[in-house]
Each structure stands twice: as structure tokens, then as C-alpha cells.
């Protein structure tokens, strides 16, 4: 291996480390009162895209979105749903303008999301892991 | 006068206070909102502004069957081919009873932009898994039939016309049952439809009655499968000839597949249309997403209609096309698309061209169509 290749590899590794630091860690949460303990990325994705109206236990699921353009939202959709903001907007354009459904309810900020979800065993949302407290539990760490 | 009134209606609907799009935009922010709260009326709008050039001077390339003129012989640059605007209302009366109303203004068979009712239906959830729809709703022949006018919802400039123009009936006035169930890890939706339709085309009015259809959509991971079968009795009222043709039984079988893991996509659909003739059509398309850009390729083709009964005249719209294009999501709720399409007409075929003079033979001709459009949603 030549020196220049080695340097390139080290730089690539360093970039990876920095990118990981720059990313906040998103966690998917439900109320501490909910019987759900864990969900797969596919199950969460279906609930947030309106393809499934229920949790795997057939109980109704009410997804809660965060502010468009927020880091936590972009990370959630990139890691769990594999869509960026414009792909997501294109997806909902199809659903809304055919009357097939509506996007998740929007609540701004981790604090408000945690508070709402703590009180609603049917709700599901996502926050940064640092905002976790005893009133909610993480069901997916993507 | 009527035009002005309709325009004012469209504008006032678009300028509604509560936007169907608003929930996605962060307009409703109530920290202690109950998760099930819904506003009763939501307004939205979508549209496309586009310009099209076709390398033809002996005929017009028109995007939709009802358009009386397009790019080519009539216009060097056609602004009517892709341009449209729609206003949409979503009503939630109770969690189980919802309704939609949508009007759309686009270039039509009368050569104007008079708005028409695209959708108007009530939906009632009998159970969490079973919905009933009554009114005017979309005929889900293809994977993008229901949203074929919402340019922002797909990557191409328009839906593949070799396939979508084989079945120009886009809506049903009638009833539909929609049943949703889970199959292991897959989500499955079955739609049953029954009703009738009247569609204006450039050559006359096509009436359809006794429409019946069954459509299945299966989502499994990043893959989607679509299957459909429908039948109807149709009759063409030719304004030029001034007569009603007899009712003819028609049926369509459709299949579609798409795979979209996020950074790229593949999509392909197929149709067989049966009247006195049998026509096949298909397309396959793939694209790759690089940041805000999505370059894509598409191949699309329709066969000549082969007669089941040899005494019938030959009907021929066969053509093949290859497209290359790019979608650029340049700002929130807007995209810009550019597309180059190379079209080859089949033997004795006039494809989907309009305004062809009597003395012109187009058989086997090749030409290209270049389009640029901006799509938006509000």
C-alpha cells in the first residue's frame, strides 16, 4: 500500500468519526405505560408512512412527527424510513391529494413530544436519546 | 365570465387558512394536543408549469388524449402540454367519515382550461380495516393512476404515456370497498370498484357503464406489487360523425412492481387491454438519487392492437420511446424536471399524435420531445 493510499484511508476514517459525532442519536419512543417493548425499523416505518394504522399487537398507533427541517426528524427519516425530506414530501403529495390518508400529527420539540407520548399509550414518536426520561421508553435505537 | 369565476374559486380555495399540507410544514403546533385531534377542513393545492418542444412539423405531440393540440405542428413550444393547477379540500366530519373535493384546471378537449371536478367522494370506515367510498374517485388501474396529475409525487415529467394512454379512463362515479390486511410482514390492500364514467377525448366522448374492477396492492419492505383486473361496456360518441357506436365490452389486466430502497429506484408496469382488439403496453424505469438530483432512464412501448376478429379494421397506435431525464428538488415543495424522449412510431402507426393532415404519412417516423416543468404542492 502506497503512502498516499494510507493517508487517504486515515482521512476517510477520521471523516467517519466526525460524521458520527455530528449526528445526534435518534431513538423511537412510546409511553412507559405502553405494552410495546421493541419494534423493527420496518414496523416503525409503516406506521409513520400511514401504511399501518396499528402496532403489531393490533392496537391503534398514532405517530407524532417533529418540525420539518429539524435534525432529529431528518435523522429519523434517513435511518428508519430511508427517505430524505423531498422524497417524503413527494410520498405525502400522493397520499393527501388522493384522499388516502394524512401525515402524522406534528409536535415541535423533544420536550413536548415526550410529554404528549407519556400521556398517550397509543402514541409513538422519536427524540434525541439525551431527551429520554422515565415517562417514555425507547423501542427502537436505529 | 365563467372563466373568471372559476379562477377566483381556485385561488380562494388555494388560499385557505388550514392547509392540507400544513401538518407537514409545522403550522399546527399545540404542545398538549391530543394525538387524535383533527381539523375539520384542510385545503391544499398542487400544479405544474411546463414547456414542451417536439421535433415535428407534420403533427402535434399532445400529452393527454383530450388535448386538441400540442407541440410540433401548431406550436414550436407548447405551454399547454404539462401545465395544470388543482385545488383540494379534505374534510374530516368524524374520525370515521371523511370527504375530499378536488377541482383541476388543465388544457382540455374544448381547447380551454375550464376547471373540472377531479375527485368528489365520501369515505366511511365500517371497521378499522374496511372503508367504503361513494362518489367520484380514482380508478386505480396503474400504480400512479390516482396521482397521475400530481407531478410532484413522481420522478418523471409525466407518467409513461405508452402505458397510461392505453387506459384514458381515470375516474369512476360509483362505489368502492377498500379492505386492508396484514400478511406476515407485508401490508395488503384490496380495492373493489363499481360504477360508470364519461371521458372526453380529442375524437369524441367515451361513455363507460357496468364498470367493475378488483385491484390489489402489496407493500413488502421496499417493494410494492400491484395487480388489477377490470371490465366495462364502452361506447364512443363521435361528435364529428354524429353517431353513437354500439356498446362494446372491454377489459384490462394490469401488473406493476416497484423497488425503492431510498438511494435508487426501479419501477415497471404492464397492461393488456382487450376490446375487439388486444393491445399490450409496458414500461421500465430506473433512477439514482444524488443529494437533491434524481437522474433517471425509461423505456416505454405499446404494441399494435391485434384484432381478435380479422374482419375488423386494424387499429394502430404502436410506438416505442426511450427517455432520459432529471428531477431537481431545488426548494421546499418545488421541483424542476427536464426530460428528453426519443420516440419511434410503429409501422402504419400514428402513435398518440394529433392534428395530422390527411396527406401525411407518419409510419415508422422517429422524433424527439424535450420538456421542462416546475411542479409544486401547497
JSON list of C-alpha atoms in Angstrom, two decimals, chain B residues 274 325 371:
[
{"chain": "B", "resi": 274, "resn": "UNK", "atom": "CA", "xyz": [-58.96, -6.23, -24.61]},
{"chain": "B", "resi": 325, "resn": "UNK", "atom": "CA", "xyz": [-34.34, 12.98, -17.52]},
{"chain": "B", "resi": 371, "resn": "UNK", "atom": "CA", "xyz": [-39.80, 19.09, -21.77]}
]
